[in-house]
């Protein structure tokens, strides 16, 4: 599937700064020999980072952008005043067709607002969604929407399912991902009108996925389905509750392993295993969020990420570009619309 | 605060059976010398459990109930056909005024439906809510609603806040609990209409609590506030996501500690600490859920609980009865209604 393509990168987003981004690019060029990068940011800061990486510059072109969007900036302000920012320029490269995907570790709200404005929404998709990949007992799960919207109706949830299955095929390499709708019970009668309506549509359309019906909050970590679809309100709460619970338990674990001499000795022996556990649940390892439903690929790396995390976000952007995810979503969405209209006409 | 009171107990609910319930009663009579119990269930099964506990019978009266509600029974069916069940009889004791609180480890949906029918809703409360207590980094947090409703408007969320603060004062012994509204961001402009409307009301009414504004999913485990108020859809998803994440991490931990000889040795040394950790995050330790907004106290013990868990659910029921929680909710709710109406009249 590997082919020549270009990824546009915001060097100035995130807490860690451009050093992390350049280190991630150094990793990524090794992994993806056919991919080129456009790096947007403050030239005066970026050039020195390449002083000992002359070879990297064969694959990375630096474009000067004088401004940067801060993590605290309101999306509306960023949109109005941010045209000289590295974030806007990174998106603009996709808009102009110079790059197939854009990546930033910056302000999520600003990136979404700018992404909508620069690239526009995909035909027929009324609302973009933010999608994340989380670890499960069986592997990984894609959850969307985790916060782009605060309310979603049945047809928007169906759009999320379409986007989620296309994303699962692109980055989890599944031919026919299973998709569940997040609900408060697995029985058909449960839930609000939006999830019941979405389930009704998903049961009756022919998509390249296995619709598994309703799933519950604990099915996310269980890995019951490959994709979990929900509105951005419940999805954001679920994501942050999972992160908070993970932090709570690791802090309990740390506390427990310090409480007695025996426990401290045990922790010493098991330190390798405990480090591996920490890496396994480190949110930075999961590459951040992906904005689906835009007319272009936009990936949001975790704000506090390191070079490894940023590189895995780059992997994700490249996988999506190689899989032609935007065209896949458009095609699947057209099939759903047709089925819905045919159903409406028949009933 | 201790005073004479009676708690009515469904002996037949839950997976563990009446043995667990009777063992819990044996603990509870020690802790609460002034409390009596009415135990509803199959006499033929219950009597032998007291063979060696003759003294316990001075504080426990057994009432024969021929039927039991299964964990799979639909609430509507349970309501129609369950009048001879131990669950219904347990609620009926509260309705008749023989007991101040009812406790069951049985089917949640059936208990709620029967509770609503037997006891009715509190004046002015349009929807009851299910409330749970969860562990946090700082102590404990009360979360409601975790599943009694699938949608809630602003005034219902305000009712949940009133019920949550009364519950926090009764069982967490706080004079002025802090209350947060679960949302997708802490800024005032974020969220759906229901949470924004509820925040507006809560900022302007005078209640015996500290309204802390919006909190996010990770604030639950962080313990940012004493009470977290949300609609039953997001609340149920948050609760189950937290449970699923806790199970995932403990399974990762188990796996990590088995992977190498060193790790196994470490786990051996730290086994006491790891057991303590397991107990700390065991959902059974948190006593199950409480139904708030009914005209009486109804506590749902965790279905898979042991004697310890059931006893802690009994503690909770007794604390609530001693605090006169029902009257407190009625009084606080009246104050809120008055403030809302005064505000409406003034504007």
Short mmCIF file of N, CA and C in Angstrom, two decimals, chain B residues 30-93:
data_model
loop_
_atom_site.label_atom_id
_atom_site.label_comp_id
_atom_site.label_asym_id
_atom_site.label_seq_id
_atom_site.Cartn_x
_atom_site.Cartn_y
_atom_site.Cartn_z
N UNK B 30 -23.91 -5.86 65.15
CA UNK B 30 -22.80 -5.46 66.02
C UNK B 30 -22.56 -3.96 65.91
N UNK B 31 -22.54 -3.51 64.66
CA UNK B 31 -22.21 -2.11 64.41
C UNK B 31 -23.31 -1.15 64.81
N UNK B 32 -24.56 -1.62 64.72
CA UNK B 32 -25.70 -0.72 64.93
C UNK B 32 -26.61 -1.31 66.01
N UNK B 33 -26.29 -1.07 67.26
CA UNK B 33 -27.02 -1.74 68.34
C UNK B 33 -28.50 -1.36 68.43
N UNK B 34 -28.90 -0.25 67.79
CA UNK B 34 -30.29 0.17 67.92
C UNK B 34 -31.15 -0.20 66.70
N UNK B 35 -30.55 -0.85 65.74
CA UNK B 35 -31.28 -1.11 64.49
C UNK B 35 -31.86 -2.53 64.48
N UNK B 36 -33.09 -2.63 64.00
CA UNK B 36 -33.73 -3.94 63.81
C UNK B 36 -33.92 -4.21 62.32
N UNK B 37 -34.14 -5.46 61.99
CA UNK B 37 -34.25 -5.84 60.58
C UNK B 37 -35.47 -6.71 60.35
N UNK B 38 -36.10 -6.49 59.21
CA UNK B 38 -37.14 -7.43 58.74
C UNK B 38 -36.56 -8.11 57.50
N UNK B 39 -36.52 -9.43 57.53
CA UNK B 39 -35.88 -10.17 56.44
C UNK B 39 -36.94 -10.92 55.64
N UNK B 40 -37.06 -10.54 54.35
CA UNK B 40 -38.10 -11.14 53.51
C UNK B 40 -37.49 -12.20 52.60
N UNK B 41 -38.09 -13.39 52.59
CA UNK B 41 -37.57 -14.42 51.69
C UNK B 41 -38.17 -15.77 52.01
N UNK B 42 -37.59 -16.79 51.42
CA UNK B 42 -38.10 -18.15 51.56
C UNK B 42 -37.73 -18.69 52.95
N UNK B 43 -38.76 -18.83 53.77
CA UNK B 43 -38.59 -19.24 55.17
C UNK B 43 -37.80 -20.54 55.29
N UNK B 44 -38.09 -21.46 54.39
CA UNK B 44 -37.45 -22.78 54.45
C UNK B 44 -35.95 -22.67 54.25
N UNK B 45 -35.54 -21.68 53.45
CA UNK B 45 -34.10 -21.47 53.24
C UNK B 45 -33.49 -20.61 54.35
N UNK B 46 -34.29 -19.69 54.86
CA UNK B 46 -33.74 -18.72 55.81
C UNK B 46 -33.57 -19.29 57.22
N UNK B 47 -34.58 -20.04 57.68
CA UNK B 47 -34.54 -20.50 59.08
C UNK B 47 -33.27 -21.28 59.41
N UNK B 48 -32.86 -22.24 58.56
CA UNK B 48 -31.64 -22.99 58.90
C UNK B 48 -30.41 -22.09 59.04
N UNK B 49 -30.40 -20.96 58.36
CA UNK B 49 -29.24 -20.07 58.43
C UNK B 49 -29.11 -19.42 59.81
N UNK B 50 -30.23 -19.47 60.57
CA UNK B 50 -30.20 -18.88 61.92
C UNK B 50 -30.02 -19.94 63.00
N UNK B 51 -29.86 -21.21 62.60
CA UNK B 51 -29.77 -22.32 63.55
C UNK B 51 -28.71 -22.02 64.61
N UNK B 52 -27.57 -21.54 64.18
CA UNK B 52 -26.51 -21.24 65.15
C UNK B 52 -26.44 -19.76 65.49
N UNK B 53 -27.46 -19.03 65.10
CA UNK B 53 -27.44 -17.59 65.36
C UNK B 53 -28.73 -17.17 66.07
N UNK B 54 -29.06 -17.90 67.11
CA UNK B 54 -30.34 -17.67 67.81
C UNK B 54 -30.42 -16.22 68.30
N UNK B 55 -29.30 -15.69 68.74
CA UNK B 55 -29.29 -14.33 69.28
C UNK B 55 -29.62 -13.29 68.21
N UNK B 56 -29.20 -13.61 66.98
CA UNK B 56 -29.46 -12.68 65.88
C UNK B 56 -30.97 -12.50 65.68
N UNK B 57 -31.73 -13.57 66.00
CA UNK B 57 -33.18 -13.51 65.78
C UNK B 57 -33.88 -12.53 66.72
N UNK B 58 -33.18 -12.11 67.78
CA UNK B 58 -33.77 -11.08 68.64
C UNK B 58 -33.90 -9.75 67.89
N UNK B 59 -33.06 -9.60 66.86
CA UNK B 59 -33.04 -8.32 66.13
C UNK B 59 -33.56 -8.45 64.70
N UNK B 60 -33.77 -9.71 64.27
CA UNK B 60 -34.21 -9.94 62.88
C UNK B 60 -35.52 -10.70 62.89
N UNK B 61 -36.55 -10.13 62.23
CA UNK B 61 -37.75 -10.95 62.07
C UNK B 61 -37.85 -11.43 60.63
N UNK B 62 -38.09 -12.72 60.51
CA UNK B 62 -38.18 -13.34 59.18
C UNK B 62 -39.63 -13.28 58.71
N UNK B 63 -39.82 -12.83 57.46
CA UNK B 63 -41.17 -12.85 56.88
C UNK B 63 -41.13 -13.68 55.62
N UNK B 64 -41.97 -14.65 55.56
CA UNK B 64 -41.96 -15.53 54.40
C UNK B 64 -42.49 -14.83 53.14
N UNK B 65 -41.71 -14.94 52.07
CA UNK B 65 -42.17 -14.48 50.75
C UNK B 65 -41.90 -15.63 49.79
N UNK B 66 -42.91 -16.16 49.14
CA UNK B 66 -42.73 -17.38 48.35
C UNK B 66 -41.94 -17.19 47.05
N UNK B 67 -41.97 -15.99 46.47
CA UNK B 67 -41.34 -15.82 45.15
C UNK B 67 -40.07 -14.99 45.24
N UNK B 68 -39.30 -15.06 44.14
CA UNK B 68 -38.17 -14.14 44.02
C UNK B 68 -38.11 -13.60 42.58
N UNK B 69 -37.61 -12.38 42.45
CA UNK B 69 -37.45 -11.75 41.13
C UNK B 69 -36.07 -12.14 40.60
N UNK B 70 -36.04 -12.72 39.41
CA UNK B 70 -34.73 -13.12 38.87
C UNK B 70 -34.00 -11.90 38.32
N UNK B 71 -32.69 -12.03 38.14
CA UNK B 71 -31.88 -10.93 37.65
C UNK B 71 -32.24 -10.57 36.20
N UNK B 72 -32.86 -11.48 35.48
CA UNK B 72 -33.16 -11.25 34.06
C UNK B 72 -34.58 -10.73 33.86
N UNK B 73 -35.42 -10.78 34.90
CA UNK B 73 -36.82 -10.39 34.76
C UNK B 73 -36.97 -8.96 34.26
N UNK B 74 -37.88 -8.74 33.29
CA UNK B 74 -38.15 -7.37 32.87
C UNK B 74 -38.88 -6.62 33.97
N UNK B 75 -38.52 -5.35 34.18
CA UNK B 75 -39.18 -4.58 35.24
C UNK B 75 -40.70 -4.59 35.14
N UNK B 76 -41.24 -4.46 33.92
CA UNK B 76 -42.69 -4.39 33.76
C UNK B 76 -43.35 -5.69 34.21
N UNK B 77 -42.70 -6.81 33.89
CA UNK B 77 -43.24 -8.11 34.29
C UNK B 77 -43.13 -8.29 35.80
N UNK B 78 -41.97 -7.91 36.34
CA UNK B 78 -41.75 -8.01 37.79
C UNK B 78 -42.83 -7.24 38.53
N UNK B 79 -43.14 -6.06 38.01
CA UNK B 79 -44.12 -5.19 38.65
C UNK B 79 -45.51 -5.84 38.63
N UNK B 80 -45.81 -6.49 37.52
CA UNK B 80 -47.15 -7.06 37.36
C UNK B 80 -47.32 -8.35 38.16
N UNK B 81 -46.25 -9.17 38.16
CA UNK B 81 -46.42 -10.52 38.72
C UNK B 81 -45.66 -10.74 40.02
N UNK B 82 -44.98 -9.70 40.50
CA UNK B 82 -44.04 -9.94 41.60
C UNK B 82 -44.56 -9.62 42.99
N UNK B 83 -45.87 -9.54 43.18
CA UNK B 83 -46.38 -9.10 44.48
C UNK B 83 -46.09 -10.07 45.62
N UNK B 84 -45.75 -11.33 45.29
CA UNK B 84 -45.39 -12.28 46.34
C UNK B 84 -43.88 -12.43 46.48
N UNK B 85 -43.15 -11.54 45.80
CA UNK B 85 -41.69 -11.67 45.84
C UNK B 85 -41.10 -11.01 47.07
N UNK B 86 -39.93 -11.47 47.45
CA UNK B 86 -39.21 -10.90 48.60
C UNK B 86 -38.89 -9.42 48.34
N UNK B 87 -38.64 -9.07 47.07
CA UNK B 87 -38.30 -7.68 46.74
C UNK B 87 -39.48 -6.75 47.00
N UNK B 88 -40.64 -7.14 46.48
CA UNK B 88 -41.84 -6.32 46.68
C UNK B 88 -42.17 -6.19 48.17
N UNK B 89 -42.09 -7.30 48.88
CA UNK B 89 -42.42 -7.30 50.30
C UNK B 89 -41.46 -6.39 51.09
N UNK B 90 -40.19 -6.38 50.66
CA UNK B 90 -39.20 -5.53 51.34
C UNK B 90 -39.59 -4.06 51.18
N UNK B 91 -40.03 -3.69 49.98
CA UNK B 91 -40.46 -2.31 49.74
C UNK B 91 -41.75 -2.00 50.50
N UNK B 92 -42.64 -3.01 50.53
CA UNK B 92 -43.93 -2.83 51.17
C UNK B 92 -43.77 -2.50 52.67
N UNK B 93 -42.74 -3.08 53.28
CA UNK B 93 -42.48 -2.77 54.70
C UNK B 93 -42.21 -1.29 54.90
#
